[in-house]
Short mmCIF file of C-alpha atoms in Angstrom, two decimals:
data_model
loop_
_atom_site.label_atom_id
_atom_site.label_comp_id
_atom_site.label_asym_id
_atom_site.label_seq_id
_atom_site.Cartn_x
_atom_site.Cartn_y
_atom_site.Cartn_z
CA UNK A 108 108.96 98.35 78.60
CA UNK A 109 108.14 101.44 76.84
CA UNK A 110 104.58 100.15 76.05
CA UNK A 111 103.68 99.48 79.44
CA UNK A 112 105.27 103.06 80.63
CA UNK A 113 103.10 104.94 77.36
CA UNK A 114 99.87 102.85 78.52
CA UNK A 115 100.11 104.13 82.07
CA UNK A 116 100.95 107.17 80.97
CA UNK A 117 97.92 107.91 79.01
CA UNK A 118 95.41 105.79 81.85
CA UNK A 119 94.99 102.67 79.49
CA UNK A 120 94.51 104.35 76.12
CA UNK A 121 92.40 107.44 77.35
CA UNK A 122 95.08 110.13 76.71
CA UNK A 123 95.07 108.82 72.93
CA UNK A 124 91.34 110.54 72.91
CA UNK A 125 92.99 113.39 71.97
CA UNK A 126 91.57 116.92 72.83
CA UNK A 127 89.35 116.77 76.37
CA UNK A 128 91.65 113.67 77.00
CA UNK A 129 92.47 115.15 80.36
CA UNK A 130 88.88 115.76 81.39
CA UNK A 131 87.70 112.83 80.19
CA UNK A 132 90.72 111.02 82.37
CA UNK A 133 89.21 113.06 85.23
CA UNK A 134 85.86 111.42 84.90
CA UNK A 135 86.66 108.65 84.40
CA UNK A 136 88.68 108.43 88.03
CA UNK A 137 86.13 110.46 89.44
CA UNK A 138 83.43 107.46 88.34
CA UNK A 139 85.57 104.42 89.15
CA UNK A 140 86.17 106.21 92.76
CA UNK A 141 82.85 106.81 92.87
CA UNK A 142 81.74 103.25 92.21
CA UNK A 143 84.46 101.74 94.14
CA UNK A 144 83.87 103.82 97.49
CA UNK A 145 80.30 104.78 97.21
CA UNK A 146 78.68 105.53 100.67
CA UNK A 147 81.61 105.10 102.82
CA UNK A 148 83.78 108.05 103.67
CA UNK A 149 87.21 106.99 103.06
CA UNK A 150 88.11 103.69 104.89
CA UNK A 151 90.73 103.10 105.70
CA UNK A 152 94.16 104.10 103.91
CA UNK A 153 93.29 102.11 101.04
CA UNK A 154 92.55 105.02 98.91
CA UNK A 155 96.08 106.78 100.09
CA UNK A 156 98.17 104.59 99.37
CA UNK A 157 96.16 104.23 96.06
CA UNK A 158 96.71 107.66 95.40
CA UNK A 159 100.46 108.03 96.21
CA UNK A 160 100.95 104.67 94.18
CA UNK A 161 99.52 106.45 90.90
CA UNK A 162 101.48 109.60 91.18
CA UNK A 163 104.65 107.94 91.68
CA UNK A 164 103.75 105.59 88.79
CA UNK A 165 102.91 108.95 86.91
CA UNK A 166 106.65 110.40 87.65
CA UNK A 167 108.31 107.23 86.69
CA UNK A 168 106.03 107.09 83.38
CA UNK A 169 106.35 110.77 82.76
CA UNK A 170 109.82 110.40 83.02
CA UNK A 171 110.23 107.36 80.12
CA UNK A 172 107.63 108.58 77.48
CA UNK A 173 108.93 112.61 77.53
CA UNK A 174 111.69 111.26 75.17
CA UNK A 175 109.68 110.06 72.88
CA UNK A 176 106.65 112.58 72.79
CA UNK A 177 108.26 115.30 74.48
CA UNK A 178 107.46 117.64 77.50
CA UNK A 179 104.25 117.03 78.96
CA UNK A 180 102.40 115.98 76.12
CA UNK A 181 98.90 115.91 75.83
CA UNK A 182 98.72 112.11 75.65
CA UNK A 183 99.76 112.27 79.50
CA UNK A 184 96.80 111.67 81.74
CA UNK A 185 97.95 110.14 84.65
CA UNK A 186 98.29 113.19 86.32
CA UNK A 187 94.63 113.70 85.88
CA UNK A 188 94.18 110.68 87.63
CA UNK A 189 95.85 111.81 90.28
CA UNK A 190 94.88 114.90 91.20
CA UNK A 191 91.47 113.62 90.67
CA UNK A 192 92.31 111.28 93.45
CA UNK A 193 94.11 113.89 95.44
CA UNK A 194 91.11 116.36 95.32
CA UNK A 195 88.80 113.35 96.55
CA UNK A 196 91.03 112.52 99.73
CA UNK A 197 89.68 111.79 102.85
CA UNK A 198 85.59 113.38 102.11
CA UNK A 199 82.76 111.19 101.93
CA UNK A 200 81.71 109.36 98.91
CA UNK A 201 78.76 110.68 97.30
CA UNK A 202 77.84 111.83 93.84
CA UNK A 203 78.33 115.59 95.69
CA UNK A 204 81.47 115.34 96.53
CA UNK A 205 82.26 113.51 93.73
CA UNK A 206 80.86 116.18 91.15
CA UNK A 207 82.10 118.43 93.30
CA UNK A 208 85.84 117.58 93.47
CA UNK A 209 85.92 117.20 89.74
CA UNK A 210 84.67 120.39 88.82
CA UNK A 211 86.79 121.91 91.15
CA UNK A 212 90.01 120.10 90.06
CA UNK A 213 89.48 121.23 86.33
CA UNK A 214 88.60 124.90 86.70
CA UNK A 215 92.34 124.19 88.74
CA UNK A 216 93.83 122.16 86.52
CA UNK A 217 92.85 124.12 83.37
CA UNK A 218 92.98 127.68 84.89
CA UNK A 219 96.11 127.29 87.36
CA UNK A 220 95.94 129.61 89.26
CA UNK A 221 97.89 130.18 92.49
CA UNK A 222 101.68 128.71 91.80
CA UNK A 223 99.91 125.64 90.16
CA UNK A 224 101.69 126.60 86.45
CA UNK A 225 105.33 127.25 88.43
CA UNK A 226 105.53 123.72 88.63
CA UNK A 227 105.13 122.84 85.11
CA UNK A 228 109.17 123.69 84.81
CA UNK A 229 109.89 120.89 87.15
CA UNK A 230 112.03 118.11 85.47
CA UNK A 231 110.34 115.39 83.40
CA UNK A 232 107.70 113.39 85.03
CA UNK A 233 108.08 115.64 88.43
CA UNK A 234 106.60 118.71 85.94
CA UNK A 235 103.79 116.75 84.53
CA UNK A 236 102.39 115.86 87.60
CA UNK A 237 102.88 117.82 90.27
CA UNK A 238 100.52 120.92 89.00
CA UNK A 239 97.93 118.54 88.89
CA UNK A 240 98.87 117.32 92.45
CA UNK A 241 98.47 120.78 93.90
CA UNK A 242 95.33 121.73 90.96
CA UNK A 243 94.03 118.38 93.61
CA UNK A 244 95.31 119.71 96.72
CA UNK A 245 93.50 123.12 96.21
CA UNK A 246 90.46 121.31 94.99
CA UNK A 247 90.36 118.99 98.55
CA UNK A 248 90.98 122.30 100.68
CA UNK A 249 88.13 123.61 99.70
CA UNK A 250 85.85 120.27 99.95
CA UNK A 251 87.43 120.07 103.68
CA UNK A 252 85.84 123.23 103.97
CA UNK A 253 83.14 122.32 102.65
CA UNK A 254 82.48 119.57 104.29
CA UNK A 255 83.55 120.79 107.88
CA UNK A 256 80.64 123.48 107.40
CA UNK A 257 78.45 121.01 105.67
CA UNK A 258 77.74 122.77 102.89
CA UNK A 259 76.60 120.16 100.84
#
């Protein structure tokens, strides 16, 4: 089980990239939600339920490999994928908003600024992604913004 919980952990092999892992995990989402939702903006609750599904998976995942490669280790890019999803939520789906969202999400993600590095001393899998989840929530705030003034 613990091969399944390391190869969800690190988004099917990227996190064993090794440095730029995370960003490259952020492309990477940012292209297959790009490709998978292009020109529609956001039916449905599809990409939601999507989203919740991969940070819980994160948690649980986060949770099982933290034993074996300790906390938060670089290796760990769901959480990428996640708040790559998060920032992404609910905004039409063009190459704008895509760019956009992921730019946004790693000068969050990387800087973290604003409470986002508080929540790196959360418990196990609940640390390792939930600064990404709120690097993504600060990231769609301002695309909201964005896009409700149609700036782009």
């Amino acid at each position: 089980m613990i091969r399944i919980h390391k190869m969800m952990a690190t988004s099917l092999g990227i996190g064993y990239i090794g440095k730029g892992g995370g960003t490259v995990a952020a492309a990477v989402a940012a292209l297959c939600w790009y490709l998978v939702l292009a020109g529609r903006h956001q039916p449905g609750y599809g990409p939601l339920i999507f989203t919740i599904a991969i940070t819980l998976l994160g948690v649980w995942s986060g949770n099982e490999v933290e034993p074996y490669w300790g906390k938060d280790d670089k290796k760990v890019v769901i959480d990428e994928v996640a708040g790559m999803c998060i920032s992404l939520l609910f905004l039409p789906v063009n190459w704008k908003y895509v760019l956009a969202g992921l730019v946004l999400f790693r000068f969050f993600d990387i800087r973290k600024p604003l409470l986002i590095r508080r929540l790196e001393v959360l418990p196990g899998g609940w640390g390792v992604m939930f600064d990404d989840v709120l690097a993504g929530i600060y990231s769609n705030l301002i695309l909201q913004v964005v896009f409700y003034f149609n700036l782009l």
